[in-house]
PDB file of C-alpha atoms in Angstrom:
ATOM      1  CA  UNK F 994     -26.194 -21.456 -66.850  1.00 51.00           C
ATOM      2  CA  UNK F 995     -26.376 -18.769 -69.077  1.00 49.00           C
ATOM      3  CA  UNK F 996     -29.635 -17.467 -67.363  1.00 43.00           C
ATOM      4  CA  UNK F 997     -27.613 -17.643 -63.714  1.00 48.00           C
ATOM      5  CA  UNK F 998     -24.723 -15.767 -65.192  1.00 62.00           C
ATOM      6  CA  UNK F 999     -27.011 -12.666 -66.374  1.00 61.00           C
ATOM      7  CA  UNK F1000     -28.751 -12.582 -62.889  1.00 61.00           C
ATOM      8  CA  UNK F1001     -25.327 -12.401 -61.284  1.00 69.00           C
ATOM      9  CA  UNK F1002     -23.917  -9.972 -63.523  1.00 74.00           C
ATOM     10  CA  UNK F1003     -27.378  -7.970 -62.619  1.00 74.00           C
ATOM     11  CA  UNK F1004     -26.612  -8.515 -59.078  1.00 76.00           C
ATOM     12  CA  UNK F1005     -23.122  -7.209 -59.267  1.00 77.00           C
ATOM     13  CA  UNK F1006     -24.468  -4.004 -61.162  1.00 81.00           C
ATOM     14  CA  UNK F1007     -26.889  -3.047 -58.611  1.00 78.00           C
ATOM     15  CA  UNK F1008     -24.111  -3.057 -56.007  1.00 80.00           C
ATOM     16  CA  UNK F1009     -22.035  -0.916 -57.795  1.00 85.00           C
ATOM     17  CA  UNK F1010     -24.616   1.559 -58.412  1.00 81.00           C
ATOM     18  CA  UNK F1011     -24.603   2.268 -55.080  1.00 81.00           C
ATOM     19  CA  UNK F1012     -21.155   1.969 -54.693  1.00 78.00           C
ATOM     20  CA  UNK F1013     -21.213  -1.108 -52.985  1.00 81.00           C
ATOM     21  CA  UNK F1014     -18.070  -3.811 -54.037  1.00 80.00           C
ATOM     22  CA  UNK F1015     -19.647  -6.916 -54.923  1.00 79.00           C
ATOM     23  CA  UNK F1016     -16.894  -8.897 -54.550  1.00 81.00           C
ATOM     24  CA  UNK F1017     -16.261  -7.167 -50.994  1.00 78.00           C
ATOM     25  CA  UNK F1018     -17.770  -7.905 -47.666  1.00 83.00           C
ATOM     26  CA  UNK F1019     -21.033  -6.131 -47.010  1.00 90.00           C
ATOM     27  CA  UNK F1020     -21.517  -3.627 -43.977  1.00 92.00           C
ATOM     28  CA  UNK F1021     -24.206  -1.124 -43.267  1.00 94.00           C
ATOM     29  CA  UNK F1022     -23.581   1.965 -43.032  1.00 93.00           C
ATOM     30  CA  UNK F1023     -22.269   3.596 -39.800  1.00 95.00           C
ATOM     31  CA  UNK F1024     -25.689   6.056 -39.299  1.00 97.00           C
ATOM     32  CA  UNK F1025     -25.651   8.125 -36.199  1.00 97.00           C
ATOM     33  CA  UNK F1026     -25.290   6.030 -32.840  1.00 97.00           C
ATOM     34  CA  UNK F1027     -28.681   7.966 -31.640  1.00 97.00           C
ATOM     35  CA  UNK F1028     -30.570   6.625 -34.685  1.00 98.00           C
ATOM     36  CA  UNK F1029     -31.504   3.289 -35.879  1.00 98.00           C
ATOM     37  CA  UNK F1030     -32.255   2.091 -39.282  1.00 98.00           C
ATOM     38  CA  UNK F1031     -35.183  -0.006 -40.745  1.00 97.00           C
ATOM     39  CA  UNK F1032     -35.842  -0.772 -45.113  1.00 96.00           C
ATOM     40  CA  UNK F1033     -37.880   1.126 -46.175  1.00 96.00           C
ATOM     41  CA  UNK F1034     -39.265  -1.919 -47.545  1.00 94.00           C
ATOM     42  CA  UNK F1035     -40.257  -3.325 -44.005  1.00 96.00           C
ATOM     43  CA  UNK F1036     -41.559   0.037 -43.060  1.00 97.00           C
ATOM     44  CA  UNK F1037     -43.898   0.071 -45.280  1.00 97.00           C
ATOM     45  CA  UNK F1038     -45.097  -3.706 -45.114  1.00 98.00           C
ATOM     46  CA  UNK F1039     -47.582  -5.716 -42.534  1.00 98.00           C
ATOM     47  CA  UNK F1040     -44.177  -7.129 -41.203  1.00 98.00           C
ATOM     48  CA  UNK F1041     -44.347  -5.829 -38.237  1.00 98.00           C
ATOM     49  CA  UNK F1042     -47.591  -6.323 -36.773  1.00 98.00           C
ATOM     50  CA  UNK F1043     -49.834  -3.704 -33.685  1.00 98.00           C
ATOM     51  CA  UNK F1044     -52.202  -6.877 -32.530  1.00 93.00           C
ATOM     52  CA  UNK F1045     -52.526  -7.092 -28.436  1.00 87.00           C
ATOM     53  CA  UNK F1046     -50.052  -8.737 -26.738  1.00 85.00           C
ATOM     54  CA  UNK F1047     -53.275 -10.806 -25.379  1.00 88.00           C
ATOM     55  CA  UNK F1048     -53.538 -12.546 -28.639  1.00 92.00           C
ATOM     56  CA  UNK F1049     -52.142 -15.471 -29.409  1.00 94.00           C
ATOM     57  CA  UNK F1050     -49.293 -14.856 -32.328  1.00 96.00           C
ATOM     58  CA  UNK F1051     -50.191 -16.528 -35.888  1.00 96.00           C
ATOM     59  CA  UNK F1052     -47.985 -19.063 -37.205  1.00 96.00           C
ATOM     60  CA  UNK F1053     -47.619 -18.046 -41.070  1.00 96.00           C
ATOM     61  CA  UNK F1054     -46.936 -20.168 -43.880  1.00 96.00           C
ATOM     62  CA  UNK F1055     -45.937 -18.733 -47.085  1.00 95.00           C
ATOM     63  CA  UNK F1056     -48.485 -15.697 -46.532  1.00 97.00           C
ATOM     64  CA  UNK F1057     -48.232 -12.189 -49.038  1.00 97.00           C
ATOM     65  CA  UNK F1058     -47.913  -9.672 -46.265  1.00 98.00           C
ATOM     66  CA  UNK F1059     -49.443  -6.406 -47.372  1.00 98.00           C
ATOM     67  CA  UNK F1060     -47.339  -3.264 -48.235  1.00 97.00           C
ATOM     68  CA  UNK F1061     -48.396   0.235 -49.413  1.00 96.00           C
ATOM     69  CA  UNK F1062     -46.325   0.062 -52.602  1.00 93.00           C
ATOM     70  CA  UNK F1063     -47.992  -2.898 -54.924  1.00 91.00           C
ATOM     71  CA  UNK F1064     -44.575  -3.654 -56.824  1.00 91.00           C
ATOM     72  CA  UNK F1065     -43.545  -5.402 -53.921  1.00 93.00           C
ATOM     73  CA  UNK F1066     -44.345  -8.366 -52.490  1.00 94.00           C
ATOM     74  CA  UNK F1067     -43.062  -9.958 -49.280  1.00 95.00           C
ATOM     75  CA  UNK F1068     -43.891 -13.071 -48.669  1.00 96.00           C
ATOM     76  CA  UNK F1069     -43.367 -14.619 -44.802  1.00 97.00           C
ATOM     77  CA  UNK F1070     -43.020 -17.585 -43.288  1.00 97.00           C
ATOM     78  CA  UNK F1071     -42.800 -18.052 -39.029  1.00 97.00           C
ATOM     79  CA  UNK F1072     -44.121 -17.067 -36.099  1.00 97.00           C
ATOM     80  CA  UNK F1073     -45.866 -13.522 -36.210  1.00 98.00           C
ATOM     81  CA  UNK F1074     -43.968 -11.034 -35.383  1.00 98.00           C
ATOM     82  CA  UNK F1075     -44.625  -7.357 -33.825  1.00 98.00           C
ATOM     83  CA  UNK F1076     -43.943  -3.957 -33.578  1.00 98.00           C
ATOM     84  CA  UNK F1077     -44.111  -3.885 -29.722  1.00 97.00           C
ATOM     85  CA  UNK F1078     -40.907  -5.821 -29.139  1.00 98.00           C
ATOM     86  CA  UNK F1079     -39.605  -7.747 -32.203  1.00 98.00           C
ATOM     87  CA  UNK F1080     -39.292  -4.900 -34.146  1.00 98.00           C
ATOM     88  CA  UNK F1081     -36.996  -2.866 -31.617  1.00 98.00           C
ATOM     89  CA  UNK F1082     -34.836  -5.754 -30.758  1.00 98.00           C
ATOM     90  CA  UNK F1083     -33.651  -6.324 -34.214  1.00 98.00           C
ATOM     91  CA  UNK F1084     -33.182  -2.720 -34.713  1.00 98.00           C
ATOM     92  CA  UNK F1085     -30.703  -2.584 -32.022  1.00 98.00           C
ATOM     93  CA  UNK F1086     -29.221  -5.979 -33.160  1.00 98.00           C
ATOM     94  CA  UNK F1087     -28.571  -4.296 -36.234  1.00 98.00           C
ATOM     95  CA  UNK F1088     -26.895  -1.251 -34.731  1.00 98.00           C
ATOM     96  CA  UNK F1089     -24.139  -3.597 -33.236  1.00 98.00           C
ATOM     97  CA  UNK F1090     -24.088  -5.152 -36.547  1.00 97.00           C
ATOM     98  CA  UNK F1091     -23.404  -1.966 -38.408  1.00 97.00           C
ATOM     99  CA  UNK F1092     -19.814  -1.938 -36.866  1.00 95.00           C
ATOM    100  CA  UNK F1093     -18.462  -5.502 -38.475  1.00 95.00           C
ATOM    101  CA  UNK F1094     -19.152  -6.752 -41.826  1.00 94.00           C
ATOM    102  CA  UNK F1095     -22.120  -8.644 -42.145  1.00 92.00           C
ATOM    103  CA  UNK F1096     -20.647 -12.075 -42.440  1.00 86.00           C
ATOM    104  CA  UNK F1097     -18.971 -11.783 -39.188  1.00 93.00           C
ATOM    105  CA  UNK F1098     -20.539 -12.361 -35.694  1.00 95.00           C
ATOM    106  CA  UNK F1099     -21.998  -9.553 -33.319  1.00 95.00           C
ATOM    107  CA  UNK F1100     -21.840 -10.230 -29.588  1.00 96.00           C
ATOM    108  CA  UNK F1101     -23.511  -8.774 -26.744  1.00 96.00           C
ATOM    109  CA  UNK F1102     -25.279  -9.613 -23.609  1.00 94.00           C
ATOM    110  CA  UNK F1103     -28.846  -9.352 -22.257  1.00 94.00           C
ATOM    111  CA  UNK F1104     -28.367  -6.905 -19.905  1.00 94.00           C
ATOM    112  CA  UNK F1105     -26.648  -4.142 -22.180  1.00 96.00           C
ATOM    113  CA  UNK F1106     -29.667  -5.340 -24.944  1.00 97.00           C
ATOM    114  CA  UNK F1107     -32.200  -3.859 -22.528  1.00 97.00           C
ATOM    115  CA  UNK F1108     -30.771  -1.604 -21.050  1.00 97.00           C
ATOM    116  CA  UNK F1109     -29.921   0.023 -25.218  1.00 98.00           C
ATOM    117  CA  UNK F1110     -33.875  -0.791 -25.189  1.00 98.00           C
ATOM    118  CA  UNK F1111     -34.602   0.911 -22.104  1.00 97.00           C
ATOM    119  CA  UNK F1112     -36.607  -2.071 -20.794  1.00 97.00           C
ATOM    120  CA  UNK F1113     -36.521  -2.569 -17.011  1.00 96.00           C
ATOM    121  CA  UNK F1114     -33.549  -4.833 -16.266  1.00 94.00           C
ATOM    122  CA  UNK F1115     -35.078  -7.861 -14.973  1.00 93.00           C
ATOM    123  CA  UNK F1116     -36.224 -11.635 -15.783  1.00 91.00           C
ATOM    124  CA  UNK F1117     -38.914 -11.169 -17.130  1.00 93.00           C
ATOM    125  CA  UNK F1118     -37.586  -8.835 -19.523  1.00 95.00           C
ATOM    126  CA  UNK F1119     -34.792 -11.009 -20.190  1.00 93.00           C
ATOM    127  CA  UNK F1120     -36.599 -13.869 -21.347  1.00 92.00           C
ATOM    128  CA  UNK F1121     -38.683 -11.216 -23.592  1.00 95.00           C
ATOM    129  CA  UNK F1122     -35.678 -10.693 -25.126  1.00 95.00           C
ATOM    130  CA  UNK F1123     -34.636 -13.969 -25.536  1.00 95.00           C
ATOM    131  CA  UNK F1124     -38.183 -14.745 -27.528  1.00 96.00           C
ATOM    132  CA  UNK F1125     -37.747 -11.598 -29.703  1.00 97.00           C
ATOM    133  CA  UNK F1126     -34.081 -13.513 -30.860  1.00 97.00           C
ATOM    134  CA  UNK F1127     -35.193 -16.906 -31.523  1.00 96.00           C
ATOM    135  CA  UNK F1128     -38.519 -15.305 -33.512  1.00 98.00           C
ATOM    136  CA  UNK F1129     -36.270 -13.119 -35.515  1.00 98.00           C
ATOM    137  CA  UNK F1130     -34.393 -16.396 -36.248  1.00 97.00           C
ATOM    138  CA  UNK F1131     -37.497 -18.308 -37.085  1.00 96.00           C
ATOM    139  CA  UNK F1132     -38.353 -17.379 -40.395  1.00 96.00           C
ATOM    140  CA  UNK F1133     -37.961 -16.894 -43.851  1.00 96.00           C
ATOM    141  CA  UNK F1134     -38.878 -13.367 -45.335  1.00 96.00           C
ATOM    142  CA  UNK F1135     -38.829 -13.088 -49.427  1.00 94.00           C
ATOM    143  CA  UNK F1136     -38.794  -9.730 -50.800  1.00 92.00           C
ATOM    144  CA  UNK F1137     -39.157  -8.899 -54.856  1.00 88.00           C
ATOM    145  CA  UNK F1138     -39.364  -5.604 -55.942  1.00 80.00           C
ATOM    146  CA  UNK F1139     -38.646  -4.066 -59.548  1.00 67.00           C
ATOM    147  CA  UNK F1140     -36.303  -1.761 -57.817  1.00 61.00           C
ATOM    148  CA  UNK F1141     -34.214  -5.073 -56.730  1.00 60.00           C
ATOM    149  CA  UNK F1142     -32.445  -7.257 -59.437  1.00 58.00           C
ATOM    150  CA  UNK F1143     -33.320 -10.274 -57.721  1.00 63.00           C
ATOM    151  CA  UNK F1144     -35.477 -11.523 -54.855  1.00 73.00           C
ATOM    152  CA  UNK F1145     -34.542 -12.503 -51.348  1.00 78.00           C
ATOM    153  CA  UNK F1146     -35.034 -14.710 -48.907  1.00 86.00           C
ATOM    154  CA  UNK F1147     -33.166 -14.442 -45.976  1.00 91.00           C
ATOM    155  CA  UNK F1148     -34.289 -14.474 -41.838  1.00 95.00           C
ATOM    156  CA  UNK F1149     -33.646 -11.272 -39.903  1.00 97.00           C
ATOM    157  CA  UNK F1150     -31.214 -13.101 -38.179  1.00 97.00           C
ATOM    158  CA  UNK F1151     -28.973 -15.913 -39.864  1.00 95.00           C
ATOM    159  CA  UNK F1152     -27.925 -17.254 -37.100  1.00 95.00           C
ATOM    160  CA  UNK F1153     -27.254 -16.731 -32.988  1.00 95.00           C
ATOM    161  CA  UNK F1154     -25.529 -18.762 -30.131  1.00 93.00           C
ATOM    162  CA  UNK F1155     -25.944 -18.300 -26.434  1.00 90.00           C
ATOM    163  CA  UNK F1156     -24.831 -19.018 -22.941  1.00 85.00           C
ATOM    164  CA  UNK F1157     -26.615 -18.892 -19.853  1.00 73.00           C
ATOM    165  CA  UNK F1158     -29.884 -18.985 -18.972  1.00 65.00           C
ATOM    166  CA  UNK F1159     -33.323 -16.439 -19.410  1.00 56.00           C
ATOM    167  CA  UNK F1160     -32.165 -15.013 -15.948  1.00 58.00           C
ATOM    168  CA  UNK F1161     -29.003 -14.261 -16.459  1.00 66.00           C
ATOM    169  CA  UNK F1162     -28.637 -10.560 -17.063  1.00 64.00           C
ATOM    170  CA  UNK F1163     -24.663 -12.123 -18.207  1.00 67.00           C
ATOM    171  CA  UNK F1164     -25.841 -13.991 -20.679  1.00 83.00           C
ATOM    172  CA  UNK F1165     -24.340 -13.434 -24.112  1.00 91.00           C
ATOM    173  CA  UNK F1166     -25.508 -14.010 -27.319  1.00 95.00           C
ATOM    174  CA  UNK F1167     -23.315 -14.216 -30.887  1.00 96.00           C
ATOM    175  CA  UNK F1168     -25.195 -13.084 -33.515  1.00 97.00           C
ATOM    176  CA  UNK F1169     -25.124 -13.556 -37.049  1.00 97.00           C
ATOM    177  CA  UNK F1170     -26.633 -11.474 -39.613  1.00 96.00           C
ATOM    178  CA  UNK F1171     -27.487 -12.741 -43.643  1.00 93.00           C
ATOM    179  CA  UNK F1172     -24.785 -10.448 -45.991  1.00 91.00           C
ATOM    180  CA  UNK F1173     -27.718 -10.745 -48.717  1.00 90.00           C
ATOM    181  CA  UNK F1174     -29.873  -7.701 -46.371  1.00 92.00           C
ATOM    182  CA  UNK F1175     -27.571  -5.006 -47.913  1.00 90.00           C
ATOM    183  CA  UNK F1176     -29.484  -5.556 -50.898  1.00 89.00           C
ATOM    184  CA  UNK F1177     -32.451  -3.681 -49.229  1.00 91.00           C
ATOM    185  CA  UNK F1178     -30.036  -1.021 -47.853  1.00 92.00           C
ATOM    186  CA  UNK F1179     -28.115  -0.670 -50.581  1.00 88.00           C
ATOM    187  CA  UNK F1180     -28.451   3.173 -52.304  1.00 85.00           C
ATOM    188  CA  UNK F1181     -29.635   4.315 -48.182  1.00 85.00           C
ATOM    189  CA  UNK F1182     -32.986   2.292 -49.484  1.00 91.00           C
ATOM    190  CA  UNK F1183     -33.704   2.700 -45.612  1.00 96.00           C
ATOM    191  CA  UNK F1184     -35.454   5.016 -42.715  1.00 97.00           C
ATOM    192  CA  UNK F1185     -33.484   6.469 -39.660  1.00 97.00           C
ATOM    193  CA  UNK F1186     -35.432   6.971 -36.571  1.00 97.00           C
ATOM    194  CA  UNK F1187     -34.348   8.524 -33.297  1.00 97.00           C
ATOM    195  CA  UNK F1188     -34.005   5.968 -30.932  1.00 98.00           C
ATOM    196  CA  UNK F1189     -34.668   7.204 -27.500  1.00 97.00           C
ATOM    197  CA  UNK F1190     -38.349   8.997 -28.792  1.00 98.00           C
ATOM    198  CA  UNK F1191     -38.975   6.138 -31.356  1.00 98.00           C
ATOM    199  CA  UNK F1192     -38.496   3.158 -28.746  1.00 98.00           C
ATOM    200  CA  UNK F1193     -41.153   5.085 -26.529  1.00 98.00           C
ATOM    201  CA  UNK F1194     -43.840   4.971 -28.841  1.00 98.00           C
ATOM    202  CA  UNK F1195     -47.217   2.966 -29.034  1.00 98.00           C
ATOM    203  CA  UNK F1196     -46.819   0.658 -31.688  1.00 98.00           C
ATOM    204  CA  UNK F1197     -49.628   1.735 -33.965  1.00 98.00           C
ATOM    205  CA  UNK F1198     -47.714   5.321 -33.588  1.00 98.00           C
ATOM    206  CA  UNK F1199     -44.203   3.497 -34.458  1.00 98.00           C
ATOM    207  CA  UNK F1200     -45.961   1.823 -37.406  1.00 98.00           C
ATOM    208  CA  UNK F1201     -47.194   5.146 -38.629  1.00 98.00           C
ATOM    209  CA  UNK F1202     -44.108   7.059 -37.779  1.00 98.00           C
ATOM    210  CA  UNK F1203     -42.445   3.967 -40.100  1.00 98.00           C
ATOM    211  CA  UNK F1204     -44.698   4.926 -43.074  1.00 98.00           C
ATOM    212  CA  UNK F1205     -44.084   8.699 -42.776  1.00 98.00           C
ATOM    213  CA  UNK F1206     -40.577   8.559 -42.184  1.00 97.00           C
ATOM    214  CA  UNK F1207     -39.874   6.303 -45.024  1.00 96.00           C
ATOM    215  CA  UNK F1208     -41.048   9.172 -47.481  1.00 95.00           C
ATOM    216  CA  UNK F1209     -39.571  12.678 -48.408  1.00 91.00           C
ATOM    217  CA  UNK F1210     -43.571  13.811 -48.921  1.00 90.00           C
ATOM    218  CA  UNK F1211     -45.496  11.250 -47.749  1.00 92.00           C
ATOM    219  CA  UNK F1212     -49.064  11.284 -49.306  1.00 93.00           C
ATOM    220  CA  UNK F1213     -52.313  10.563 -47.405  1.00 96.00           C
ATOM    221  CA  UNK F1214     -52.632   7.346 -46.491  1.00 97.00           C
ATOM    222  CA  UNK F1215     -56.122   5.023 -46.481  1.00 97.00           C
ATOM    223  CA  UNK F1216     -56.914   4.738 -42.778  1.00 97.00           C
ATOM    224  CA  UNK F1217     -58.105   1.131 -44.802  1.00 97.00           C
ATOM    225  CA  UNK F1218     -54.665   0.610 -46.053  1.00 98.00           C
ATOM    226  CA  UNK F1219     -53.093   1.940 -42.830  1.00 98.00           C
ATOM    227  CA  UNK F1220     -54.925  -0.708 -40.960  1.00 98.00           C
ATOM    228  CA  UNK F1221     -53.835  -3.686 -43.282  1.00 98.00           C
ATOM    229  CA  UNK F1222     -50.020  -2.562 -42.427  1.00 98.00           C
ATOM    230  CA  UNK F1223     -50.388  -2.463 -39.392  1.00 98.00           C
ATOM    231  CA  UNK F1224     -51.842  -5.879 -39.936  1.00 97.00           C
ATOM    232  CA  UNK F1225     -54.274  -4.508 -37.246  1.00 97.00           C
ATOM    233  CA  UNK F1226     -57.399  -7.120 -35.621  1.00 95.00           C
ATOM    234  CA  UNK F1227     -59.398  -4.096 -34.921  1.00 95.00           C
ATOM    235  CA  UNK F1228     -62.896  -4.858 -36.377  1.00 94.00           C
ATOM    236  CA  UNK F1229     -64.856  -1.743 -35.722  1.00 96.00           C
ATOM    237  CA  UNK F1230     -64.129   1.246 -38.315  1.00 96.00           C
ATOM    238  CA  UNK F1231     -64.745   3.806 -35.679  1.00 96.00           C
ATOM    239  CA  UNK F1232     -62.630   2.256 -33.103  1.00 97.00           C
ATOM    240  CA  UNK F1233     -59.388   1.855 -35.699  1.00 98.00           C
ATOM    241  CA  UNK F1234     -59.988   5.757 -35.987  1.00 98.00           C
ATOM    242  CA  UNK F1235     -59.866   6.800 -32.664  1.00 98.00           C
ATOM    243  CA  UNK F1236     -56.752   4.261 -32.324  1.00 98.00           C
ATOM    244  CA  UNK F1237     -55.258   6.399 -35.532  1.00 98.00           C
ATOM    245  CA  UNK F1238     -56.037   9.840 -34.387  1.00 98.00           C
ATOM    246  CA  UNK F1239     -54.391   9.067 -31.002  1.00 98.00           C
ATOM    247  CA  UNK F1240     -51.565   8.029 -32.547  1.00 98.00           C
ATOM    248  CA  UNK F1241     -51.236  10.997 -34.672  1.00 98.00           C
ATOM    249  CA  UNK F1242     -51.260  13.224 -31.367  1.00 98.00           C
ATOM    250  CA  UNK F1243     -48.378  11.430 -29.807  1.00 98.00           C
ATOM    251  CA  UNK F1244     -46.545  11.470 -33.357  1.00 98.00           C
ATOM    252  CA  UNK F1245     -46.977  15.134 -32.446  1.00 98.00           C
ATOM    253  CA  UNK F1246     -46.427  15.590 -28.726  1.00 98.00           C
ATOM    254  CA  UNK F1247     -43.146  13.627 -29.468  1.00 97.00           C
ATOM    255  CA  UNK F1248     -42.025  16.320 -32.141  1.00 97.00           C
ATOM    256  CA  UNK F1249     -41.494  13.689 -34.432  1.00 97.00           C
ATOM    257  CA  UNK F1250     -43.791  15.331 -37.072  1.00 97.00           C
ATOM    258  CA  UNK F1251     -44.969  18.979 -37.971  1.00 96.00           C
ATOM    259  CA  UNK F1252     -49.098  17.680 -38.187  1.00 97.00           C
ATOM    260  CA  UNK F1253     -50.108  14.305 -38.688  1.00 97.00           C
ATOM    261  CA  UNK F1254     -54.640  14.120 -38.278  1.00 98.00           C
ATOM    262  CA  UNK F1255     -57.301  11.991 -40.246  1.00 98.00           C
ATOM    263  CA  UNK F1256     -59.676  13.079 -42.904  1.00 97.00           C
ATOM    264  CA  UNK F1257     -61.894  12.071 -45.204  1.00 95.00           C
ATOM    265  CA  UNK F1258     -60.990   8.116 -44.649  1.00 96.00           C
ATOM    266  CA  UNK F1259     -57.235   8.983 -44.676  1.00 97.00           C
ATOM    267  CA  UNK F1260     -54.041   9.785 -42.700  1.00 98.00           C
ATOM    268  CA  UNK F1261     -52.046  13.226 -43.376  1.00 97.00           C
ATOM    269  CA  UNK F1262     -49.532  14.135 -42.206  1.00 96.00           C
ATOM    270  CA  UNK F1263     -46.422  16.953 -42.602  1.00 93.00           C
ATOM    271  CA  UNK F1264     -42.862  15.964 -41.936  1.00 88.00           C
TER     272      UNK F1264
END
């Protein structure tokens, strides 16, 4: 008892650090409607994966997803997800979340989802959607960090009902997201990202634009390292390069960084 009191008391003194009322309801901060937000903790993990949407998506169990910084640990369990689709969906799920507290339900339908995701509007699409939503449902993603005064294990969504079917361009979905994700918010412990450039990028350029834009000065990165966030399948050196390099150039042509190149086995880049 005595041990469960200190952690809470912990808990409650983290909030208030960052000028959050633990005994309040929890809401994200109301960023610019042209960005969106990610943790920097998930921008800087293997969450988020760049494999071909050819390959079949890994069920994981418990797995230690990599991340650049080795004082955390994330540890996931579901169906993998990716950068390509899963990762923007949420992002705008959170950016109708950031109006209500987190406790309380988000609605919206699947037509104004992609069209905020400028994805065609059509069935197919749709039904994409759809599979993003019950993903981000399906799973259980623990975070420790010495930064955080606890762990957590929440899913990126906490809950969701629907109507209609995969076709319906009507249908709507209430959404409900876990109160315990301000704790990786909390202190602006996240990345903004214009939306309109950001949702247009490849995904290994998204995942690198993650890593850069998460830091003030971001310092070379491994292309090694850079290939185990990106949790990449890639199995020839020279090929993962080119991939890199490319990316770097549309980081570029997009205006979204000063430089970004690779040398001597890492990524640089200038904000």
């Amino acid at each position: 008892m005595m041990v469960a009191n200190l952690a809470k008391l912990q808990q409650d003194a983290f909030l208030r650090a960052r000028g959050i009322d633990p005994k309040g309801s929890f809401q994200l901060d109301l960023w610019p409607d042209d960005k969106r937000a990610i943790p920097n903790d998930y921008a800087r993990s293997s969450l988020f994966t760049v494999r071909n949407k050819r390959e079949p998506r890994a069920a994981l169990q418990g797995s230690i997803l990599y991340h650049v910084d080795h004082r955390v640990t994330i540890t996931f369990t579901g169906i993998e997800l990716r950068a390509e689709d899963d990762l923007l969906v949420w992002q705008q799920i959170l950016e109708y979340a950031k109006q209500y507290p987190l406790d309380q339900c988000v609605e919206f339908n699947l037509h104004q989802l992609c069209k905020d995701l400028g994805w065609p509007i059509n069935g197919r699409n749709y039904k994409k959607a759809r599979h993003c939503i019950s993903r981000l449902k399906a799973n259980e993603i623990k975070v420790t960090s010495e930064r955080a005064c606890k762990g957590i294990g929440i899913s990126l969504i906490r809950q969701y009902e629907f109507e209609g079917h995969s076709e319906d361009a009507g249908s709507r979905y209430r959404v409900w997201i876990h109160r315990d994700l301000i704790y990786l918010f909390a202190g602006q412990t996240y990345t903004l990202v214009t939306w309109v450039t950001y949702r247009r990028l490849t995904p290994i350029a998204r995942r690198l634009y993650d890593y850069i834009a998460s830091h003030k000065q971001p310092y070379p990165l491994g292309i090694d390292k850079f290939h185990l966030m990106c949790a990449s399948t890639c199995a020839s050196s020279r090929k993962w390069t080119q991939m890199v390099t490319l990316a770097c150039r549309e980081l570029v042509n997009a205006r979204l960084v000063k430089n970004a190149w690779v040398a001597d086995g890492r990524v640089h880049s200038q904000r």
